[in-house]
Every structure is written in C-alpha cells, then in structure tokens.
C-alpha positions as semicolon CSV with decimal commas, in nm:
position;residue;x (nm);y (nm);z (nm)
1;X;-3,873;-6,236;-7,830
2;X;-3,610;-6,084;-7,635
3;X;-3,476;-5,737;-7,635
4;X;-3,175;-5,809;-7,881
5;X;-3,418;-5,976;-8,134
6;X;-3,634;-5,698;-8,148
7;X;-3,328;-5,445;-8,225
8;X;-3,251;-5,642;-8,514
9;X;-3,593;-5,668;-8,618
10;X;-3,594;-5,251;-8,623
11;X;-3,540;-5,094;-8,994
12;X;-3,418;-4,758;-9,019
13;X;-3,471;-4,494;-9,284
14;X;-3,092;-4,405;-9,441
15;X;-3,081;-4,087;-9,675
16;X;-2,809;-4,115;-9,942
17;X;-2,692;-3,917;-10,200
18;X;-2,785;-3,944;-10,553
19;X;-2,709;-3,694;-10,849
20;X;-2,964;-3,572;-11,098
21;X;-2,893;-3,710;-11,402
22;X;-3,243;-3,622;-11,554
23;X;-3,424;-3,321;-11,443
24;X;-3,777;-3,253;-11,450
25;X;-3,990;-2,976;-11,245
26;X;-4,160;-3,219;-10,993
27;X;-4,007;-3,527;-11,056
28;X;-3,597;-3,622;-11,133
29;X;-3,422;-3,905;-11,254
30;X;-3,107;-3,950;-11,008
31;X;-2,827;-4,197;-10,975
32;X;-2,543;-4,354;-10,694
33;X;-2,310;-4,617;-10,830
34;X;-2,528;-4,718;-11,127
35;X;-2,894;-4,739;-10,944
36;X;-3,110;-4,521;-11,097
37;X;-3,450;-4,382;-10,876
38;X;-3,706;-4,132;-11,004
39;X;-3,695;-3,895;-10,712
40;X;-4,015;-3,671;-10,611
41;X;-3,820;-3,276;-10,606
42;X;-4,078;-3,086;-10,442
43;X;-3,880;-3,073;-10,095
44;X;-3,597;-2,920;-10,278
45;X;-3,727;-2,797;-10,568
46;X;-3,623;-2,804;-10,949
47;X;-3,226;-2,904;-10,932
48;X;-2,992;-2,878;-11,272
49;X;-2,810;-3,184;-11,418
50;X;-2,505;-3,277;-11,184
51;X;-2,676;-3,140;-10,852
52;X;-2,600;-3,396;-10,545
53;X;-2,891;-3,475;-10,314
54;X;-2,977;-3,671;-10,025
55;X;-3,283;-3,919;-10,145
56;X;-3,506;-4,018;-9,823
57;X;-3,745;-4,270;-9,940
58;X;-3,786;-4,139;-10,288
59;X;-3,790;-3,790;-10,249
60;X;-3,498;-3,484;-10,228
61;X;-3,495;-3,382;-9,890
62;X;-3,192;-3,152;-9,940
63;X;-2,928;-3,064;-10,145
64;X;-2,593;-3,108;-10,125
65;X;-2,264;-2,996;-10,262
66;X;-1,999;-3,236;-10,360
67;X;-1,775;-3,261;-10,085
68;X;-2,112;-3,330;-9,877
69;X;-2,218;-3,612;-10,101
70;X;-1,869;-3,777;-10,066
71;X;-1,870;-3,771;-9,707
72;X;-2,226;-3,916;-9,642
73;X;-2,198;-4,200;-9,955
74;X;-1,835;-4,291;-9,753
75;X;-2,061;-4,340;-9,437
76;X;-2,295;-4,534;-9,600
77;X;-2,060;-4,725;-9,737
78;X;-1,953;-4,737;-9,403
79;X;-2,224;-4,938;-9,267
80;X;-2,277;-5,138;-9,559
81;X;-1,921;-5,338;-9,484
82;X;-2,075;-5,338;-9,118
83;X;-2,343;-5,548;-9,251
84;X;-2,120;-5,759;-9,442
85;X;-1,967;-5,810;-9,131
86;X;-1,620;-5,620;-9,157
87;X;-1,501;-5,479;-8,842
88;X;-1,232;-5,250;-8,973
89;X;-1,443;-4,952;-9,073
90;X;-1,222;-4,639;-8,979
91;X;-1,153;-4,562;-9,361
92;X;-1,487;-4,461;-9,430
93;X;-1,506;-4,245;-9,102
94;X;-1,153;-4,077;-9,123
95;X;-1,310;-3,737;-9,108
96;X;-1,570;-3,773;-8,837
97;X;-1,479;-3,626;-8,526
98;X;-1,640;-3,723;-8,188
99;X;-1,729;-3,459;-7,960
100;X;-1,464;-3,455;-7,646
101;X;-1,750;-3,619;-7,424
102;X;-1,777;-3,938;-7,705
103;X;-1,397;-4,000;-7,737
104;X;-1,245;-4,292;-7,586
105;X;-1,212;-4,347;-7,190
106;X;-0,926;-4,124;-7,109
C-alpha cells in the first residue's frame, strides 16, 4: 500500500452543529438539515430548546451561539462539495482568514 493509499484510507472525527430540538437532562434530541441524533449532554450539560451545539460522535462537546453554528455548518459544507469533487470552495470559507505565514507566496 503506498503512502497516498493509506491517507485516504484515514477517517477523521468532524464535529458539527446540531440544535436541540428536544431537551432532556442527560440525553437531547438535536437536529442539522433534517437528521435527527439523540445526543449524550453531559459534556455540556442540560441546554434549552433552540441551543446550537457542536455533536462529536454523539455527544455535546460545546455549545455554540448562532453565528458560531453558521460558520462551522458552512465549513462542513465546505468539505462535503470537496468530496463531491467541486474545486470552487471559497464561498463556504469567505470568512476564514489565514494567518500572514499561511497566505499565498508573496
């Protein structure tokens, strides 16, 4: 297997954000564009109806406020036309900004 293979044989562990649309004291029932996922709330404990947080393999790890949300669900989306295979992805990233040594070649 060469080195290439092997990188695309790596998975990685995305968090994205889901809202509570359901909430319970351990447990929550969240959603993201119409996928629903019982999410385990002890990390960030009990959240109101309408919170935003970023699910990690079932589970809160933190919550977020709107604007937050927004800009980490664009990223996502992001790589998800990367895997489709689009190679014009600058929309979704139009508010990241590279530190000076990251920029282009000057």
């Amino acid at each position: 297997m060469s080195p290439g293979d092997r990188r695309r044989n790596q998975l990685m562990c995305l968090g994205i954000p889901m809202q509570v649309v359901e909430a319970g004291e351990f447990v929550a029932l969240c959603e993201r564009r119409g996928e629903r996922r019982q999410l385990n709330m002890l990390l960030v404990g009990p959240q109101p109806v309408g919170t935003w947080v970023l699910a990690v393999v079932d589970h809160a790890r933190e919550v977020l406020s709107p604007e937050e949300a927004d800009r980490v669900d664009r990223a996502v989306c992001g790589l998800e036309a990367l895997q489709r295979g689009e190679r014009d992805i600058d929309a979704f990233f139009e508010d990241v900004e590279l530190p000076s040594e990251m920029g282009p070649p000057r």
